[in-house]
């Protein structure tokens, strides 16, 4: 269930599965502005990672009042097989005026933060495409576009995984990545 593309020595993978089972230096969470957890992938990460992650999120919230849409913050990863969790907040899909730019910012800010943490591998969920209802093909186009432009301009990250929980997203990503060859 996996496709691999090597682009400038960087491995891009699309995987069907649960991101909490992934092995990567960084696991990305699709959080909300409160940083206090929720359903979907956020709930799964907090459940599998344990209470240490939430405790750090609370500290960040006390310090800076949560995390705005499009921004990213990091914590350690508790019991997950990762060094860090980057929590980014995707936009809720409404009429699509600002949401594509905001989703692009999530990927850009997350990748910049990953780089500043000196990490070489990162696993992304399909941010905003669940409870926040962002159209899946458009979200995949933005995610892949941002990742490719990051790879072209920055060194350091060696492996990027797109972890798709649902078959529909997996198909969309697999098709779009095949076109990148
Ligand atoms: N591993 C990987 N992907 C997953 C997992 C998992 N374990 N579980 C769900 N997904 P969502 P959003 C996929 O709803 O749309 C939370 O309550 C899911 O199939 O988790 O950004 C937050 O606290 C979908 O493709 O996040 C926010 O309030 C993708 O992850 C809100 O949901 C994103 O779905 C954020 O909504």
mmCIF file with all atom_site columns, C-alpha atoms and ligand atoms in Angstrom:
data_model
loop_
_atom_site.group_PDB
_atom_site.id
_atom_site.type_symbol
_atom_site.label_atom_id
_atom_site.label_alt_id
_atom_site.label_comp_id
_atom_site.label_asym_id
_atom_site.label_entity_id
_atom_site.label_seq_id
_atom_site.pdbx_PDB_ins_code
_atom_site.Cartn_x
_atom_site.Cartn_y
_atom_site.Cartn_z
_atom_site.occupancy
_atom_site.B_iso_or_equiv
_atom_site.pdbx_formal_charge
_atom_site.auth_seq_id
_atom_site.auth_comp_id
_atom_site.auth_asym_id
_atom_site.auth_atom_id
_atom_site.pdbx_PDB_model_num
ATOM   1   C CA  . UNK A 1 1   ? 0.000   0.000  0.000   1.00 0.00 ? 1   UNK A CA  1
ATOM   2   C CA  . UNK A 1 2   ? 2.810   2.390  -0.700  1.00 0.00 ? 2   UNK A CA  1
ATOM   3   C CA  . UNK A 1 3   ? 4.263   4.496  -3.475  1.00 0.00 ? 3   UNK A CA  1
ATOM   4   C CA  . UNK A 1 4   ? 7.700   5.974  -3.398  1.00 0.00 ? 4   UNK A CA  1
ATOM   5   C CA  . UNK A 1 5   ? 8.993   8.871  -5.409  1.00 0.00 ? 5   UNK A CA  1
ATOM   6   C CA  . UNK A 1 6   ? 12.505  10.161 -5.156  1.00 0.00 ? 6   UNK A CA  1
ATOM   7   C CA  . UNK A 1 7   ? 12.734  13.843 -5.885  1.00 0.00 ? 7   UNK A CA  1
ATOM   8   C CA  . UNK A 1 8   ? 16.167  15.464 -5.394  1.00 0.00 ? 8   UNK A CA  1
ATOM   9   C CA  . UNK A 1 9   ? 17.139  12.587 -3.056  1.00 0.00 ? 9   UNK A CA  1
ATOM   10  C CA  . UNK A 1 10  ? 13.997  13.076 -0.994  1.00 0.00 ? 10  UNK A CA  1
ATOM   11  C CA  . UNK A 1 11  ? 11.638  10.171 -0.570  1.00 0.00 ? 11  UNK A CA  1
ATOM   12  C CA  . UNK A 1 12  ? 7.950   11.034 -0.816  1.00 0.00 ? 12  UNK A CA  1
ATOM   13  C CA  . UNK A 1 13  ? 5.625   8.259  0.260   1.00 0.00 ? 13  UNK A CA  1
ATOM   14  C CA  . UNK A 1 14  ? 1.903   7.812  0.339   1.00 0.00 ? 14  UNK A CA  1
ATOM   15  C CA  . UNK A 1 15  ? 0.741   5.312  2.900   1.00 0.00 ? 15  UNK A CA  1
ATOM   16  C CA  . UNK A 1 16  ? -2.697  4.029  3.788   1.00 0.00 ? 16  UNK A CA  1
ATOM   17  C CA  . UNK A 1 17  ? -3.055  3.771  7.554   1.00 0.00 ? 17  UNK A CA  1
ATOM   18  C CA  . UNK A 1 18  ? -3.037  5.223  11.028  1.00 0.00 ? 18  UNK A CA  1
ATOM   19  C CA  . UNK A 1 19  ? -0.477  7.985  11.605  1.00 0.00 ? 19  UNK A CA  1
ATOM   20  C CA  . UNK A 1 20  ? -0.059  7.007  15.263  1.00 0.00 ? 20  UNK A CA  1
ATOM   21  C CA  . UNK A 1 21  ? 1.590   3.778  14.059  1.00 0.00 ? 21  UNK A CA  1
ATOM   22  C CA  . UNK A 1 22  ? 4.066   5.585  11.811  1.00 0.00 ? 22  UNK A CA  1
ATOM   23  C CA  . UNK A 1 23  ? 7.736   5.856  12.456  1.00 0.00 ? 23  UNK A CA  1
ATOM   24  C CA  . UNK A 1 24  ? 9.032   9.337  11.681  1.00 0.00 ? 24  UNK A CA  1
ATOM   25  C CA  . UNK A 1 25  ? 10.985  12.016 13.527  1.00 0.00 ? 25  UNK A CA  1
ATOM   26  C CA  . UNK A 1 26  ? 7.887   14.189 13.396  1.00 0.00 ? 26  UNK A CA  1
ATOM   27  C CA  . UNK A 1 27  ? 4.215   13.298 13.341  1.00 0.00 ? 27  UNK A CA  1
ATOM   28  C CA  . UNK A 1 28  ? 1.928   16.137 12.297  1.00 0.00 ? 28  UNK A CA  1
ATOM   29  C CA  . UNK A 1 29  ? -1.396  16.677 14.027  1.00 0.00 ? 29  UNK A CA  1
ATOM   30  C CA  . UNK A 1 30  ? -4.461  18.362 12.494  1.00 0.00 ? 30  UNK A CA  1
ATOM   31  C CA  . UNK A 1 31  ? -5.387  20.246 15.651  1.00 0.00 ? 31  UNK A CA  1
ATOM   32  C CA  . UNK A 1 32  ? -7.781  23.089 16.445  1.00 0.00 ? 32  UNK A CA  1
ATOM   33  C CA  . UNK A 1 33  ? -7.014  26.583 17.703  1.00 0.00 ? 33  UNK A CA  1
ATOM   34  C CA  . UNK A 1 34  ? -7.559  25.572 21.348  1.00 0.00 ? 34  UNK A CA  1
ATOM   35  C CA  . UNK A 1 35  ? -4.810  22.902 21.193  1.00 0.00 ? 35  UNK A CA  1
ATOM   36  C CA  . UNK A 1 36  ? -6.855  20.963 23.736  1.00 0.00 ? 36  UNK A CA  1
ATOM   37  C CA  . UNK A 1 37  ? -7.535  17.913 21.577  1.00 0.00 ? 37  UNK A CA  1
ATOM   38  C CA  . UNK A 1 38  ? -10.627 16.782 19.709  1.00 0.00 ? 38  UNK A CA  1
ATOM   39  C CA  . UNK A 1 39  ? -11.798 13.978 17.440  1.00 0.00 ? 39  UNK A CA  1
ATOM   40  C CA  . UNK A 1 40  ? -10.287 12.555 14.255  1.00 0.00 ? 40  UNK A CA  1
ATOM   41  C CA  . UNK A 1 41  ? -6.526  12.354 13.977  1.00 0.00 ? 41  UNK A CA  1
ATOM   42  C CA  . UNK A 1 42  ? -6.136  14.805 16.890  1.00 0.00 ? 42  UNK A CA  1
ATOM   43  C CA  . UNK A 1 43  ? -8.020  12.458 19.213  1.00 0.00 ? 43  UNK A CA  1
ATOM   44  C CA  . UNK A 1 44  ? -6.037  9.462  17.943  1.00 0.00 ? 44  UNK A CA  1
ATOM   45  C CA  . UNK A 1 45  ? -2.657  11.191 18.501  1.00 0.00 ? 45  UNK A CA  1
ATOM   46  C CA  . UNK A 1 46  ? -3.512  12.265 22.041  1.00 0.00 ? 46  UNK A CA  1
ATOM   47  C CA  . UNK A 1 47  ? -4.905  8.821  22.862  1.00 0.00 ? 47  UNK A CA  1
ATOM   48  C CA  . UNK A 1 48  ? -1.891  6.928  21.541  1.00 0.00 ? 48  UNK A CA  1
ATOM   49  C CA  . UNK A 1 49  ? 0.701   9.485  22.706  1.00 0.00 ? 49  UNK A CA  1
ATOM   50  C CA  . UNK A 1 50  ? -0.580  9.787  26.244  1.00 0.00 ? 50  UNK A CA  1
ATOM   51  C CA  . UNK A 1 51  ? -1.123  12.765 28.570  1.00 0.00 ? 51  UNK A CA  1
ATOM   52  C CA  . UNK A 1 52  ? 2.349   14.331 28.176  1.00 0.00 ? 52  UNK A CA  1
ATOM   53  C CA  . UNK A 1 53  ? 1.350   15.808 24.812  1.00 0.00 ? 53  UNK A CA  1
ATOM   54  C CA  . UNK A 1 54  ? -1.756  17.494 26.186  1.00 0.00 ? 54  UNK A CA  1
ATOM   55  C CA  . UNK A 1 55  ? 0.206   18.833 29.159  1.00 0.00 ? 55  UNK A CA  1
ATOM   56  C CA  . UNK A 1 56  ? 2.627   20.547 26.774  1.00 0.00 ? 56  UNK A CA  1
ATOM   57  C CA  . UNK A 1 57  ? -0.241  21.848 24.633  1.00 0.00 ? 57  UNK A CA  1
ATOM   58  C CA  . UNK A 1 58  ? -1.770  23.409 27.745  1.00 0.00 ? 58  UNK A CA  1
ATOM   59  C CA  . UNK A 1 59  ? 1.537   25.140 28.487  1.00 0.00 ? 59  UNK A CA  1
ATOM   60  C CA  . UNK A 1 60  ? 1.669   26.567 24.956  1.00 0.00 ? 60  UNK A CA  1
ATOM   61  C CA  . UNK A 1 61  ? -1.941  27.676 25.260  1.00 0.00 ? 61  UNK A CA  1
ATOM   62  C CA  . UNK A 1 62  ? -1.207  29.405 28.574  1.00 0.00 ? 62  UNK A CA  1
ATOM   63  C CA  . UNK A 1 63  ? 1.777   31.120 27.020  1.00 0.00 ? 63  UNK A CA  1
ATOM   64  C CA  . UNK A 1 64  ? 0.345   32.241 23.697  1.00 0.00 ? 64  UNK A CA  1
ATOM   65  C CA  . UNK A 1 65  ? -3.390  31.533 23.777  1.00 0.00 ? 65  UNK A CA  1
ATOM   66  C CA  . UNK A 1 66  ? -3.605  28.536 21.456  1.00 0.00 ? 66  UNK A CA  1
ATOM   67  C CA  . UNK A 1 67  ? -2.574  28.338 17.823  1.00 0.00 ? 67  UNK A CA  1
ATOM   68  C CA  . UNK A 1 68  ? -4.074  30.437 15.002  1.00 0.00 ? 68  UNK A CA  1
ATOM   69  C CA  . UNK A 1 69  ? -5.296  28.826 11.761  1.00 0.00 ? 69  UNK A CA  1
ATOM   70  C CA  . UNK A 1 70  ? -2.366  28.255 9.407   1.00 0.00 ? 70  UNK A CA  1
ATOM   71  C CA  . UNK A 1 71  ? 0.242   28.305 12.182  1.00 0.00 ? 71  UNK A CA  1
ATOM   72  C CA  . UNK A 1 72  ? 2.134   25.434 13.805  1.00 0.00 ? 72  UNK A CA  1
ATOM   73  C CA  . UNK A 1 73  ? 3.561   24.637 17.253  1.00 0.00 ? 73  UNK A CA  1
ATOM   74  C CA  . UNK A 1 74  ? 5.461   21.611 18.517  1.00 0.00 ? 74  UNK A CA  1
ATOM   75  C CA  . UNK A 1 75  ? 5.523   19.324 21.538  1.00 0.00 ? 75  UNK A CA  1
ATOM   76  C CA  . UNK A 1 76  ? 7.369   16.143 22.318  1.00 0.00 ? 76  UNK A CA  1
ATOM   77  C CA  . UNK A 1 77  ? 5.618   12.962 21.202  1.00 0.00 ? 77  UNK A CA  1
ATOM   78  C CA  . UNK A 1 78  ? 4.867   11.088 24.434  1.00 0.00 ? 78  UNK A CA  1
ATOM   79  C CA  . UNK A 1 79  ? 4.574   7.374  23.721  1.00 0.00 ? 79  UNK A CA  1
ATOM   80  C CA  . UNK A 1 80  ? 4.531   7.735  19.933  1.00 0.00 ? 80  UNK A CA  1
ATOM   81  C CA  . UNK A 1 81  ? 7.463   6.489  17.865  1.00 0.00 ? 81  UNK A CA  1
ATOM   82  C CA  . UNK A 1 82  ? 8.540   10.021 17.038  1.00 0.00 ? 82  UNK A CA  1
ATOM   83  C CA  . UNK A 1 83  ? 10.613  12.786 18.569  1.00 0.00 ? 83  UNK A CA  1
ATOM   84  C CA  . UNK A 1 84  ? 8.038   15.527 18.144  1.00 0.00 ? 84  UNK A CA  1
ATOM   85  C CA  . UNK A 1 85  ? 4.444   16.232 17.248  1.00 0.00 ? 85  UNK A CA  1
ATOM   86  C CA  . UNK A 1 86  ? 3.844   19.387 15.237  1.00 0.00 ? 86  UNK A CA  1
ATOM   87  C CA  . UNK A 1 87  ? 0.320   20.635 15.816  1.00 0.00 ? 87  UNK A CA  1
ATOM   88  C CA  . UNK A 1 88  ? -1.017  22.737 12.971  1.00 0.00 ? 88  UNK A CA  1
ATOM   89  C CA  . UNK A 1 89  ? -4.507  24.141 12.580  1.00 0.00 ? 89  UNK A CA  1
ATOM   90  C CA  . UNK A 1 90  ? -6.156  23.763 9.192   1.00 0.00 ? 90  UNK A CA  1
ATOM   91  C CA  . UNK A 1 91  ? -9.026  25.967 7.992   1.00 0.00 ? 91  UNK A CA  1
ATOM   92  C CA  . UNK A 1 92  ? -12.665 24.933 8.222   1.00 0.00 ? 92  UNK A CA  1
ATOM   93  C CA  . UNK A 1 93  ? -13.937 24.775 4.623   1.00 0.00 ? 93  UNK A CA  1
ATOM   94  C CA  . UNK A 1 94  ? -16.531 27.426 3.974   1.00 0.00 ? 94  UNK A CA  1
ATOM   95  C CA  . UNK A 1 95  ? -16.703 29.003 0.527   1.00 0.00 ? 95  UNK A CA  1
ATOM   96  C CA  . UNK A 1 96  ? -13.088 28.519 -0.426  1.00 0.00 ? 96  UNK A CA  1
ATOM   97  C CA  . UNK A 1 97  ? -12.001 32.159 -0.531  1.00 0.00 ? 97  UNK A CA  1
ATOM   98  C CA  . UNK A 1 98  ? -9.201  32.025 2.025   1.00 0.00 ? 98  UNK A CA  1
ATOM   99  C CA  . UNK A 1 99  ? -9.022  28.348 2.847   1.00 0.00 ? 99  UNK A CA  1
ATOM   100 C CA  . UNK A 1 100 ? -6.527  27.270 0.151   1.00 0.00 ? 100 UNK A CA  1
ATOM   101 C CA  . UNK A 1 101 ? -4.000  29.912 1.260   1.00 0.00 ? 101 UNK A CA  1
ATOM   102 C CA  . UNK A 1 102 ? -4.507  28.997 4.911   1.00 0.00 ? 102 UNK A CA  1
ATOM   103 C CA  . UNK A 1 103 ? -4.036  25.281 4.215   1.00 0.00 ? 103 UNK A CA  1
ATOM   104 C CA  . UNK A 1 104 ? -0.865  26.073 2.249   1.00 0.00 ? 104 UNK A CA  1
ATOM   105 C CA  . UNK A 1 105 ? 0.420   27.999 5.251   1.00 0.00 ? 105 UNK A CA  1
ATOM   106 C CA  . UNK A 1 106 ? -0.103  24.940 7.488   1.00 0.00 ? 106 UNK A CA  1
ATOM   107 C CA  . UNK A 1 107 ? 2.229   22.880 5.305   1.00 0.00 ? 107 UNK A CA  1
ATOM   108 C CA  . UNK A 1 108 ? 4.800   25.668 4.890   1.00 0.00 ? 108 UNK A CA  1
ATOM   109 C CA  . UNK A 1 109 ? 4.921   26.546 8.591   1.00 0.00 ? 109 UNK A CA  1
ATOM   110 C CA  . UNK A 1 110 ? 5.063   22.887 9.607   1.00 0.00 ? 110 UNK A CA  1
ATOM   111 C CA  . UNK A 1 111 ? 7.942   22.151 7.227   1.00 0.00 ? 111 UNK A CA  1
ATOM   112 C CA  . UNK A 1 112 ? 9.855   25.248 8.362   1.00 0.00 ? 112 UNK A CA  1
ATOM   113 C CA  . UNK A 1 113 ? 9.397   24.225 12.001  1.00 0.00 ? 113 UNK A CA  1
ATOM   114 C CA  . UNK A 1 114 ? 10.482  20.644 11.204  1.00 0.00 ? 114 UNK A CA  1
ATOM   115 C CA  . UNK A 1 115 ? 13.635  21.993 9.644   1.00 0.00 ? 115 UNK A CA  1
ATOM   116 C CA  . UNK A 1 116 ? 14.391  24.204 12.646  1.00 0.00 ? 116 UNK A CA  1
ATOM   117 C CA  . UNK A 1 117 ? 14.092  21.097 14.845  1.00 0.00 ? 117 UNK A CA  1
ATOM   118 C CA  . UNK A 1 118 ? 16.793  19.407 12.717  1.00 0.00 ? 118 UNK A CA  1
ATOM   119 C CA  . UNK A 1 119 ? 14.503  16.540 11.822  1.00 0.00 ? 119 UNK A CA  1
ATOM   120 C CA  . UNK A 1 120 ? 14.868  14.487 8.663   1.00 0.00 ? 120 UNK A CA  1
ATOM   121 C CA  . UNK A 1 121 ? 11.567  12.605 8.419   1.00 0.00 ? 121 UNK A CA  1
ATOM   122 C CA  . UNK A 1 122 ? 7.986   13.765 8.791   1.00 0.00 ? 122 UNK A CA  1
ATOM   123 C CA  . UNK A 1 123 ? 4.533   12.185 8.482   1.00 0.00 ? 123 UNK A CA  1
ATOM   124 C CA  . UNK A 1 124 ? 1.515   14.311 7.510   1.00 0.00 ? 124 UNK A CA  1
ATOM   125 C CA  . UNK A 1 125 ? -2.160  13.442 7.832   1.00 0.00 ? 125 UNK A CA  1
ATOM   126 C CA  . UNK A 1 126 ? -4.564  14.923 5.262   1.00 0.00 ? 126 UNK A CA  1
ATOM   127 C CA  . UNK A 1 127 ? -5.099  18.173 7.170   1.00 0.00 ? 127 UNK A CA  1
ATOM   128 C CA  . UNK A 1 128 ? -8.622  19.692 7.100   1.00 0.00 ? 128 UNK A CA  1
ATOM   129 C CA  . UNK A 1 129 ? -10.158 16.901 4.986   1.00 0.00 ? 129 UNK A CA  1
ATOM   130 C CA  . UNK A 1 130 ? -12.157 15.310 7.813   1.00 0.00 ? 130 UNK A CA  1
ATOM   131 C CA  . UNK A 1 131 ? -14.264 17.257 10.286  1.00 0.00 ? 131 UNK A CA  1
ATOM   132 C CA  . UNK A 1 132 ? -13.211 20.539 8.599   1.00 0.00 ? 132 UNK A CA  1
ATOM   133 C CA  . UNK A 1 133 ? -14.592 19.336 5.197   1.00 0.00 ? 133 UNK A CA  1
ATOM   134 C CA  . UNK A 1 134 ? -11.909 20.734 2.889   1.00 0.00 ? 134 UNK A CA  1
ATOM   135 C CA  . UNK A 1 135 ? -12.424 19.106 -0.568  1.00 0.00 ? 135 UNK A CA  1
ATOM   136 C CA  . UNK A 1 136 ? -9.959  16.223 -0.729  1.00 0.00 ? 136 UNK A CA  1
ATOM   137 C CA  . UNK A 1 137 ? -8.548  16.629 -4.277  1.00 0.00 ? 137 UNK A CA  1
ATOM   138 C CA  . UNK A 1 138 ? -7.877  20.334 -3.744  1.00 0.00 ? 138 UNK A CA  1
ATOM   139 C CA  . UNK A 1 139 ? -6.303  19.665 -0.327  1.00 0.00 ? 139 UNK A CA  1
ATOM   140 C CA  . UNK A 1 140 ? -4.003  17.014 -1.856  1.00 0.00 ? 140 UNK A CA  1
ATOM   141 C CA  . UNK A 1 141 ? -2.965  19.382 -4.631  1.00 0.00 ? 141 UNK A CA  1
ATOM   142 C CA  . UNK A 1 142 ? -2.029  22.036 -2.057  1.00 0.00 ? 142 UNK A CA  1
ATOM   143 C CA  . UNK A 1 143 ? -0.208  19.551 0.210   1.00 0.00 ? 143 UNK A CA  1
ATOM   144 C CA  . UNK A 1 144 ? 1.854   18.052 -2.615  1.00 0.00 ? 144 UNK A CA  1
ATOM   145 C CA  . UNK A 1 145 ? 2.548   21.469 -4.165  1.00 0.00 ? 145 UNK A CA  1
ATOM   146 C CA  . UNK A 1 146 ? 3.838   22.900 -0.892  1.00 0.00 ? 146 UNK A CA  1
ATOM   147 C CA  . UNK A 1 147 ? 5.962   19.846 -0.153  1.00 0.00 ? 147 UNK A CA  1
ATOM   148 C CA  . UNK A 1 148 ? 7.522   19.853 -3.637  1.00 0.00 ? 148 UNK A CA  1
ATOM   149 C CA  . UNK A 1 149 ? 8.333   23.539 -3.501  1.00 0.00 ? 149 UNK A CA  1
ATOM   150 C CA  . UNK A 1 150 ? 9.854   23.089 -0.039  1.00 0.00 ? 150 UNK A CA  1
ATOM   151 C CA  . UNK A 1 151 ? 12.021  20.204 -1.274  1.00 0.00 ? 151 UNK A CA  1
ATOM   152 C CA  . UNK A 1 152 ? 13.213  22.272 -4.239  1.00 0.00 ? 152 UNK A CA  1
ATOM   153 C CA  . UNK A 1 153 ? 14.364  25.131 -2.043  1.00 0.00 ? 153 UNK A CA  1
ATOM   154 C CA  . UNK A 1 154 ? 15.519  23.519 1.207   1.00 0.00 ? 154 UNK A CA  1
ATOM   155 C CA  . UNK A 1 155 ? 17.909  20.745 2.166   1.00 0.00 ? 155 UNK A CA  1
ATOM   156 C CA  . UNK A 1 156 ? 17.648  18.585 5.250   1.00 0.00 ? 156 UNK A CA  1
ATOM   157 C CA  . UNK A 1 157 ? 14.368  16.708 5.132   1.00 0.00 ? 157 UNK A CA  1
ATOM   158 C CA  . UNK A 1 158 ? 14.994  13.269 3.622   1.00 0.00 ? 158 UNK A CA  1
ATOM   159 C CA  . UNK A 1 159 ? 11.609  11.577 3.903   1.00 0.00 ? 159 UNK A CA  1
ATOM   160 C CA  . UNK A 1 160 ? 8.068   12.902 3.757   1.00 0.00 ? 160 UNK A CA  1
ATOM   161 C CA  . UNK A 1 161 ? 5.096   10.601 4.260   1.00 0.00 ? 161 UNK A CA  1
ATOM   162 C CA  . UNK A 1 162 ? 1.480   11.390 3.442   1.00 0.00 ? 162 UNK A CA  1
ATOM   163 C CA  . UNK A 1 163 ? -0.511  9.103  5.695   1.00 0.00 ? 163 UNK A CA  1
ATOM   164 C CA  . UNK A 1 164 ? -4.017  8.574  4.337   1.00 0.00 ? 164 UNK A CA  1
ATOM   165 C CA  . UNK A 1 165 ? -6.560  7.087  6.687   1.00 0.00 ? 165 UNK A CA  1
ATOM   166 C CA  . UNK A 1 166 ? -9.289  6.694  4.091   1.00 0.00 ? 166 UNK A CA  1
ATOM   167 C CA  . UNK A 1 167 ? -9.132  4.961  0.733   1.00 0.00 ? 167 UNK A CA  1
ATOM   168 C CA  . UNK A 1 168 ? -10.399 8.032  -1.136  1.00 0.00 ? 168 UNK A CA  1
ATOM   169 C CA  . UNK A 1 169 ? -7.486  10.209 0.015   1.00 0.00 ? 169 UNK A CA  1
ATOM   170 C CA  . UNK A 1 170 ? -5.044  7.372  -0.617  1.00 0.00 ? 170 UNK A CA  1
ATOM   171 C CA  . UNK A 1 171 ? -6.232  7.063  -4.247  1.00 0.00 ? 171 UNK A CA  1
ATOM   172 C CA  . UNK A 1 172 ? -6.107  10.832 -4.774  1.00 0.00 ? 172 UNK A CA  1
ATOM   173 C CA  . UNK A 1 173 ? -2.538  11.087 -3.431  1.00 0.00 ? 173 UNK A CA  1
ATOM   174 C CA  . UNK A 1 174 ? -1.313  7.989  -5.255  1.00 0.00 ? 174 UNK A CA  1
ATOM   175 C CA  . UNK A 1 175 ? -2.696  9.340  -8.558  1.00 0.00 ? 175 UNK A CA  1
ATOM   176 C CA  . UNK A 1 176 ? -1.305  12.833 -8.061  1.00 0.00 ? 176 UNK A CA  1
ATOM   177 C CA  . UNK A 1 177 ? 2.139   11.585 -7.030  1.00 0.00 ? 177 UNK A CA  1
ATOM   178 C CA  . UNK A 1 178 ? 2.289   9.300  -10.082 1.00 0.00 ? 178 UNK A CA  1
ATOM   179 C CA  . UNK A 1 179 ? 1.871   12.425 -12.223 1.00 0.00 ? 179 UNK A CA  1
ATOM   180 C CA  . UNK A 1 180 ? 4.987   13.937 -10.571 1.00 0.00 ? 180 UNK A CA  1
ATOM   181 C CA  . UNK A 1 181 ? 7.345   11.377 -12.161 1.00 0.00 ? 181 UNK A CA  1
HETATM 182 N N1  . LIG B 2 .   ? -4.293  8.610  11.193  1.00 0.00 ? 1   LIG B N1  1
HETATM 183 C C1  . LIG B 2 .   ? -4.223  9.309  10.030  1.00 0.00 ? 1   LIG B C1  1
HETATM 184 N N2  . LIG B 2 .   ? -5.239  10.049 9.556   1.00 0.00 ? 1   LIG B N2  1
HETATM 185 C C2  . LIG B 2 .   ? -6.381  10.074 10.284  1.00 0.00 ? 1   LIG B C2  1
HETATM 186 C C3  . LIG B 2 .   ? -6.535  9.379  11.500  1.00 0.00 ? 1   LIG B C3  1
HETATM 187 C C4  . LIG B 2 .   ? -5.420  8.621  11.958  1.00 0.00 ? 1   LIG B C4  1
HETATM 188 N N3  . LIG B 2 .   ? -5.458  7.923  13.090  1.00 0.00 ? 1   LIG B N3  1
HETATM 189 N N4  . LIG B 2 .   ? -7.801  9.611  11.964  1.00 0.00 ? 1   LIG B N4  1
HETATM 190 C C5  . LIG B 2 .   ? -8.411  10.418 11.061  1.00 0.00 ? 1   LIG B C5  1
HETATM 191 N N5  . LIG B 2 .   ? -7.566  10.691 10.039  1.00 0.00 ? 1   LIG B N5  1
HETATM 192 P P1  . LIG B 2 .   ? -9.706  15.266 10.976  1.00 0.00 ? 1   LIG B P1  1
HETATM 193 P P2  . LIG B 2 .   ? -9.602  18.120 10.281  1.00 0.00 ? 1   LIG B P2  1
HETATM 194 C C6  . LIG B 2 .   ? -7.755  11.507 8.825   1.00 0.00 ? 1   LIG B C6  1
HETATM 195 O O1  . LIG B 2 .   ? -11.173 15.304 11.119  1.00 0.00 ? 1   LIG B O1  1
HETATM 196 O O2  . LIG B 2 .   ? -10.506 17.897 9.142   1.00 0.00 ? 1   LIG B O2  1
HETATM 197 C C7  . LIG B 2 .   ? -10.417 17.458 15.361  1.00 0.00 ? 1   LIG B C7  1
HETATM 198 O O3  . LIG B 2 .   ? -11.514 17.338 16.237  1.00 0.00 ? 1   LIG B O3  1
HETATM 199 C C8  . LIG B 2 .   ? -9.164  11.754 8.350   1.00 0.00 ? 1   LIG B C8  1
HETATM 200 O O4  . LIG B 2 .   ? -9.646  10.648 7.584   1.00 0.00 ? 1   LIG B O4  1
HETATM 201 O O5  . LIG B 2 .   ? -8.916  14.508 11.978  1.00 0.00 ? 1   LIG B O5  1
HETATM 202 O O6  . LIG B 2 .   ? -8.348  18.940 10.078  1.00 0.00 ? 1   LIG B O6  1
HETATM 203 C C9  . LIG B 2 .   ? -9.532  18.635 15.700  1.00 0.00 ? 1   LIG B C9  1
HETATM 204 O O7  . LIG B 2 .   ? -9.439  18.839 17.084  1.00 0.00 ? 1   LIG B O7  1
HETATM 205 C C10 . LIG B 2 .   ? -8.962  12.981 7.481   1.00 0.00 ? 1   LIG B C10 1
HETATM 206 O O8  . LIG B 2 .   ? -8.578  12.609 6.157   1.00 0.00 ? 1   LIG B O8  1
HETATM 207 O O9  . LIG B 2 .   ? -9.070  16.768 10.976  1.00 0.00 ? 1   LIG B O9  1
HETATM 208 C C11 . LIG B 2 .   ? -10.212 19.755 14.998  1.00 0.00 ? 1   LIG B C11 1
HETATM 209 O O10 . LIG B 2 .   ? -11.267 20.274 15.787  1.00 0.00 ? 1   LIG B O10 1
HETATM 210 C C12 . LIG B 2 .   ? -7.774  13.705 8.126   1.00 0.00 ? 1   LIG B C12 1
HETATM 211 O O11 . LIG B 2 .   ? -7.225  12.779 9.073   1.00 0.00 ? 1   LIG B O11 1
HETATM 212 C C13 . LIG B 2 .   ? -10.785 19.123 13.762  1.00 0.00 ? 1   LIG B C13 1
HETATM 213 O O12 . LIG B 2 .   ? -10.927 17.740 14.060  1.00 0.00 ? 1   LIG B O12 1
HETATM 214 C C14 . LIG B 2 .   ? -8.158  14.960 8.840   1.00 0.00 ? 1   LIG B C14 1
HETATM 215 O O13 . LIG B 2 .   ? -9.406  14.737 9.512   1.00 0.00 ? 1   LIG B O13 1
HETATM 216 C C15 . LIG B 2 .   ? -9.820  19.234 12.602  1.00 0.00 ? 1   LIG B C15 1
HETATM 217 O O14 . LIG B 2 .   ? -10.454 18.773 11.431  1.00 0.00 ? 1   LIG B O14 1
#
